[in-house]
XYZ file of N, CA and C in Angstrom:
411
model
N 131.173 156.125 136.168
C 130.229 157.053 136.724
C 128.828 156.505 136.536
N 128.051 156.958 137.410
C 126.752 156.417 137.488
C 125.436 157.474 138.043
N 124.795 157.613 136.812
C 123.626 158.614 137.196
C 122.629 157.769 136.830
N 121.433 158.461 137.922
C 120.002 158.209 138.551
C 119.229 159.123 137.976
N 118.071 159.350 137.253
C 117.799 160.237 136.600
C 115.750 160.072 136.693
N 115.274 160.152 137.012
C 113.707 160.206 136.271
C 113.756 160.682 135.467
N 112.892 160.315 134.850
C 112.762 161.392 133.432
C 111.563 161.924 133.705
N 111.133 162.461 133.941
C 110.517 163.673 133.806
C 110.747 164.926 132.804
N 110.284 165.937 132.643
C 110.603 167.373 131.898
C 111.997 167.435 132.002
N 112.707 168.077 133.512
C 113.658 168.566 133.312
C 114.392 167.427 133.457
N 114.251 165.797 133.822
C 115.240 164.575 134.105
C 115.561 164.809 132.581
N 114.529 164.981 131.629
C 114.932 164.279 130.005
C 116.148 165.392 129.524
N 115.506 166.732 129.785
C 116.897 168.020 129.490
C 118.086 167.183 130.199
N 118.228 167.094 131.102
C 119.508 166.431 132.016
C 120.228 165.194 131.367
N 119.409 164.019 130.865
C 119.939 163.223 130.034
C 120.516 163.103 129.122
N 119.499 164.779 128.187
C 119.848 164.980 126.902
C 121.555 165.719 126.750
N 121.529 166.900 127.846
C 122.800 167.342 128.352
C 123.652 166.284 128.543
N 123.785 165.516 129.270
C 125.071 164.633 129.665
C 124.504 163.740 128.829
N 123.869 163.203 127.727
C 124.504 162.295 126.509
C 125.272 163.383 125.448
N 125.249 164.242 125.071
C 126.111 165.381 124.449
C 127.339 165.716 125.045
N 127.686 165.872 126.023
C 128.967 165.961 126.417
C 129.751 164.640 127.022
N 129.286 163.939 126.739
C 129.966 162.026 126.365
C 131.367 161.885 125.609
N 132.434 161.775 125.327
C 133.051 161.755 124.776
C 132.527 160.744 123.602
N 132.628 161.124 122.196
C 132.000 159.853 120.907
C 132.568 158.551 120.964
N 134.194 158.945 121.329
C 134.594 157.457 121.171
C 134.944 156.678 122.182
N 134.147 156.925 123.141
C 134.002 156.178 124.620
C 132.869 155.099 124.334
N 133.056 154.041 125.693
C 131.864 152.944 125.505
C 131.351 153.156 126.680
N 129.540 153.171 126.437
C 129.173 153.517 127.580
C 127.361 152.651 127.579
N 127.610 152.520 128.677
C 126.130 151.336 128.903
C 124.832 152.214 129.370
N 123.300 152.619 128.837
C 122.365 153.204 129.019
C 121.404 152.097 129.340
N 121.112 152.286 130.796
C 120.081 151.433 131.190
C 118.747 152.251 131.582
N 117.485 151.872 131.014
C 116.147 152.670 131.023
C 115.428 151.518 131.656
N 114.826 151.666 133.209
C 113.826 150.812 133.898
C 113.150 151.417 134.608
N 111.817 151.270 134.875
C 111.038 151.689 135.182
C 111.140 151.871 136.650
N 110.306 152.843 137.324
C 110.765 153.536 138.496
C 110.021 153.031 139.498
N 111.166 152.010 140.536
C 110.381 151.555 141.358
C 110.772 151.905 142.551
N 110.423 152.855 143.057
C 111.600 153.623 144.415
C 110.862 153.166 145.831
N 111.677 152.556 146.439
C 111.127 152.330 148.120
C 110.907 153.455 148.220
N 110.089 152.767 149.773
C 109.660 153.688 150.431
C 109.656 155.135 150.585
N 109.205 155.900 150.959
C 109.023 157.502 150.825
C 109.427 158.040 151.986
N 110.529 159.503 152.348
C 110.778 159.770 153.314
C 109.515 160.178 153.923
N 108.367 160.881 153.673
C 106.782 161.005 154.004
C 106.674 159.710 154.737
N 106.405 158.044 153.897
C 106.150 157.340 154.065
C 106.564 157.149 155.801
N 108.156 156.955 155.786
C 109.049 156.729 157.023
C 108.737 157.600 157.949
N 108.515 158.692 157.675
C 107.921 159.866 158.625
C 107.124 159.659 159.304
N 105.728 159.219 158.481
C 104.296 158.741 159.485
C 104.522 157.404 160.325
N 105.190 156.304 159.544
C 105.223 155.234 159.959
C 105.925 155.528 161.449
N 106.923 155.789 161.582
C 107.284 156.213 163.008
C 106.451 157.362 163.898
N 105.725 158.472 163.394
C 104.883 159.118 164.106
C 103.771 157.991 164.309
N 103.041 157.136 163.883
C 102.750 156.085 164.360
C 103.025 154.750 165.326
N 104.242 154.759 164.912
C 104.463 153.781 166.481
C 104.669 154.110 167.253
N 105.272 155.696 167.576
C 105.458 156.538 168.856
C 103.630 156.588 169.422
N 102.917 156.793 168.907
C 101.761 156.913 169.181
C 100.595 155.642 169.639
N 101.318 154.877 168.654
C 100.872 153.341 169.299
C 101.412 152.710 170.338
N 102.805 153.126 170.544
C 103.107 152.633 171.775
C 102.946 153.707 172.959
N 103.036 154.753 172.947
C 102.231 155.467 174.233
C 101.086 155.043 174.084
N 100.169 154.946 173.502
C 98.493 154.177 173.628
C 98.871 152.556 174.260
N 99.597 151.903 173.904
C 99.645 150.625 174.580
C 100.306 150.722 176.117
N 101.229 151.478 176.056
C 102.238 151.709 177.467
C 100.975 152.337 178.520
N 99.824 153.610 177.857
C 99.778 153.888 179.020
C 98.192 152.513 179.233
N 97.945 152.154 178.682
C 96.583 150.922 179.003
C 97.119 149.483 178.963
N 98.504 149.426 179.655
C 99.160 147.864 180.030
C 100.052 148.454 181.173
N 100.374 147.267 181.565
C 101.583 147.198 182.809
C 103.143 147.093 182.242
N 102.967 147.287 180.867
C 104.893 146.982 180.087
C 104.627 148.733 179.798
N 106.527 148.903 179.170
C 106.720 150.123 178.695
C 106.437 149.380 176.995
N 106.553 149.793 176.175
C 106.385 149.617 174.854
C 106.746 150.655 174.240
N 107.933 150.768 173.602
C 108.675 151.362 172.519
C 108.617 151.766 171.149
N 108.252 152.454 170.599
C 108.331 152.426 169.098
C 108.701 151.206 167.888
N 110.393 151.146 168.482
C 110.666 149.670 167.875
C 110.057 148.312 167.720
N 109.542 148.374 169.479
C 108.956 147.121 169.681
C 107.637 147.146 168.398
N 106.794 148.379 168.393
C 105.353 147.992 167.733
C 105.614 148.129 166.340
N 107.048 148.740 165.874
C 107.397 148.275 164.636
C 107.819 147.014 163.921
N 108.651 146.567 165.099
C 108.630 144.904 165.262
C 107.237 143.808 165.103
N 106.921 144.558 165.956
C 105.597 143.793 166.630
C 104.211 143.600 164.819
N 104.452 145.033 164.405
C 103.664 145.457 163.084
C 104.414 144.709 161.800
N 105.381 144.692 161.812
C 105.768 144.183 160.324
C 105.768 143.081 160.703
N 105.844 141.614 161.830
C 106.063 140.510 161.528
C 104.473 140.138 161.722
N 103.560 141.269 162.150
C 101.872 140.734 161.425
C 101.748 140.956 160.278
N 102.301 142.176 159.646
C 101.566 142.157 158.044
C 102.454 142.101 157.132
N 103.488 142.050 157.433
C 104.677 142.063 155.972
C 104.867 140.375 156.119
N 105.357 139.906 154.654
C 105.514 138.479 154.502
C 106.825 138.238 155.232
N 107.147 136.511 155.432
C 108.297 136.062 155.339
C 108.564 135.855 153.778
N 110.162 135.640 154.117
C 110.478 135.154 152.913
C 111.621 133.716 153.001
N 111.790 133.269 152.524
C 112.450 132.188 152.123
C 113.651 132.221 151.313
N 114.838 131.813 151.737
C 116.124 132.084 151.241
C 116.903 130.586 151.348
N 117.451 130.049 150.220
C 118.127 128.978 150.362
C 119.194 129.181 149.757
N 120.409 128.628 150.553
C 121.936 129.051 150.146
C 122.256 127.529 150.372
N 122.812 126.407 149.799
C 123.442 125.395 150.030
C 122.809 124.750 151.049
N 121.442 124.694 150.126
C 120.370 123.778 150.068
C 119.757 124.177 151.723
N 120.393 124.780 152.040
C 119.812 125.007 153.614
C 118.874 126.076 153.711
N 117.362 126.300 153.934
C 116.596 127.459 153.504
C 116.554 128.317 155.191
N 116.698 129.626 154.970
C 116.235 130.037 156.301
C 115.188 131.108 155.530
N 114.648 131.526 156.616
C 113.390 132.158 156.675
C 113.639 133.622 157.148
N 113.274 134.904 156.261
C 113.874 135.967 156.337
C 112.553 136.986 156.748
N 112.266 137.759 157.801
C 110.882 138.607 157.876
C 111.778 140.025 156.834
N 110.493 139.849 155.879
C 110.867 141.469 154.966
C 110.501 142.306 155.895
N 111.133 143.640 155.463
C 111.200 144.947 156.445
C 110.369 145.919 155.625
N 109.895 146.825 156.117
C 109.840 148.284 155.638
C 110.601 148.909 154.617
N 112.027 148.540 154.710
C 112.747 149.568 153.908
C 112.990 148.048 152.644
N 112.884 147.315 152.721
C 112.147 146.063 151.674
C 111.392 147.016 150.508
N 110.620 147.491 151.333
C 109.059 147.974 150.419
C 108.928 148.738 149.099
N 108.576 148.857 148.288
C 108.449 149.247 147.306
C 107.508 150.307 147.535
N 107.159 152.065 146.732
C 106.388 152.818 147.533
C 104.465 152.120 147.660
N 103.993 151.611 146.346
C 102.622 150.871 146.933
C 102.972 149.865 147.661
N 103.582 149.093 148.234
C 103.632 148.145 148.955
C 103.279 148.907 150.350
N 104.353 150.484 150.575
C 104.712 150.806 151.905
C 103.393 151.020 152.006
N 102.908 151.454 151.283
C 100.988 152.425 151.058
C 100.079 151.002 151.946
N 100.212 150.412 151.314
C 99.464 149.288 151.452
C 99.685 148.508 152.992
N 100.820 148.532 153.137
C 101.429 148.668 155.113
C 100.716 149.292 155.657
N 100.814 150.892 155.348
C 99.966 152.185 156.198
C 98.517 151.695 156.666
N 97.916 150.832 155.398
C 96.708 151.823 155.563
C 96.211 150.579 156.109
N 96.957 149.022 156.539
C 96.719 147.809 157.659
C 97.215 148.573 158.558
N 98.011 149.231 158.795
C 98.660 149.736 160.420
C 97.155 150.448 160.860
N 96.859 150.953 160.165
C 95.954 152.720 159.808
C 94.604 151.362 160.822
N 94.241 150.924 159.967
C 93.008 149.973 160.244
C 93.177 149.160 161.697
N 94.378 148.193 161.531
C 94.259 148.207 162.757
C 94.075 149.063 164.186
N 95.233 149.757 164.035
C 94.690 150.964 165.023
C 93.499 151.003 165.324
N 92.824 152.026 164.085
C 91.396 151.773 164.531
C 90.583 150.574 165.001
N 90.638 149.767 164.709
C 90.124 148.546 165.490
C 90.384 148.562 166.850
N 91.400 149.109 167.187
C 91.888 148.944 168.741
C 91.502 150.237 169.373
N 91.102 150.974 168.536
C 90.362 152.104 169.265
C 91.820 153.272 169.317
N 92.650 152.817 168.428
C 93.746 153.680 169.049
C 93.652 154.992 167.868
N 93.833 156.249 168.135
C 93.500 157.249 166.881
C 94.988 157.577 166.535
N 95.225 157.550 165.255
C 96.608 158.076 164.845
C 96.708 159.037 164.430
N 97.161 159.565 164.351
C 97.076 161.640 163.617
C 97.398 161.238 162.253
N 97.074 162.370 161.262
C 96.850 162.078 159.573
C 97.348 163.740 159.479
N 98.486 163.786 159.711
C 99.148 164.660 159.254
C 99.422 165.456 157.856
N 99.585 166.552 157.921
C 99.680 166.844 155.953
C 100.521 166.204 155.181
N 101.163 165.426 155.650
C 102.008 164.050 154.662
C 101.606 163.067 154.629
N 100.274 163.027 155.650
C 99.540 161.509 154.887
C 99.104 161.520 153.511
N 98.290 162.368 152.980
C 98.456 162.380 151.360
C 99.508 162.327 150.785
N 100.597 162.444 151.036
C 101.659 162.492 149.874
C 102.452 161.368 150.480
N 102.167 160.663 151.892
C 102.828 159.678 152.062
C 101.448 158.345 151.538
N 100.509 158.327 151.298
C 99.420 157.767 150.974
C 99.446 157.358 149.296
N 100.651 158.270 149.074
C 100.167 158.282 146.945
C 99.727 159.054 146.473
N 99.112 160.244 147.309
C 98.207 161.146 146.216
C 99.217 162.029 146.008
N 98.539 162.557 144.952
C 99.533 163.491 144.046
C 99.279 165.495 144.346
């Protein structure tokens, strides 16, 4: 069995509960690491209310249709890294994704998407989950 836990207030009650009802003479492995959770459903939320919005802004001021996918495509292989993978000595070259991201990393995506836009004159809506997809508390 395998539990996920923050600790927080009530994560630590929860821990404290299910280490007490453990059987004593069982063997059992406790791993404590620090909390590094992708991306945010907030996060994923805007990011796609954003490319729907970037690509109707591009579709209707060009002669192509332009898709969501495409400017998600189009967005992560400008600002997210490659990466580099070698398996039997042969390296290929991997574009990290979104769901890659770690939650400041995704933050840090947004707010190049966020900028560019503006540069292009394109306005994105800042919905009441941009703060909580942004980091703030």
């Amino acid at each position: 069995m395998r539990h996920e836990i923050i600790l927080n207030k009530q994560g630590k009650e929860r821990v404290q509960s299910w280490l007490t009802g453990l059987n004593a003479d069982g063997k059992y492995l406790l791993e404590v690491r620090p909390n590094k959770l992708t991306r945010s459903l907030a996060q994923n939320r805007l990011s796609w209310m954003w490319y729907r919005e970037i690509a109707d802004f591009l579709t209707d001021n060009s002669d192509q249709t332009i898709s969501d996918s495409d400017v998600h495509d189009w967005l992560v292989d400008e600002f997210l890294p490659k990466k580099v993978i070698e398996i039997d000595g042969r390296p290929k070259v991997r574009q990290v994704g979104t769901s890659d991201l770690k939650v400041n990393e995704m933050s840090e995506y947004l707010e190049k998407v966020d900028a560019w836009a503006a540069q292009k004159s394109i306005q994105l809506t800042h919905p009441d989950i941009y703060g909580v997809a942004m980091g703030a508390q």
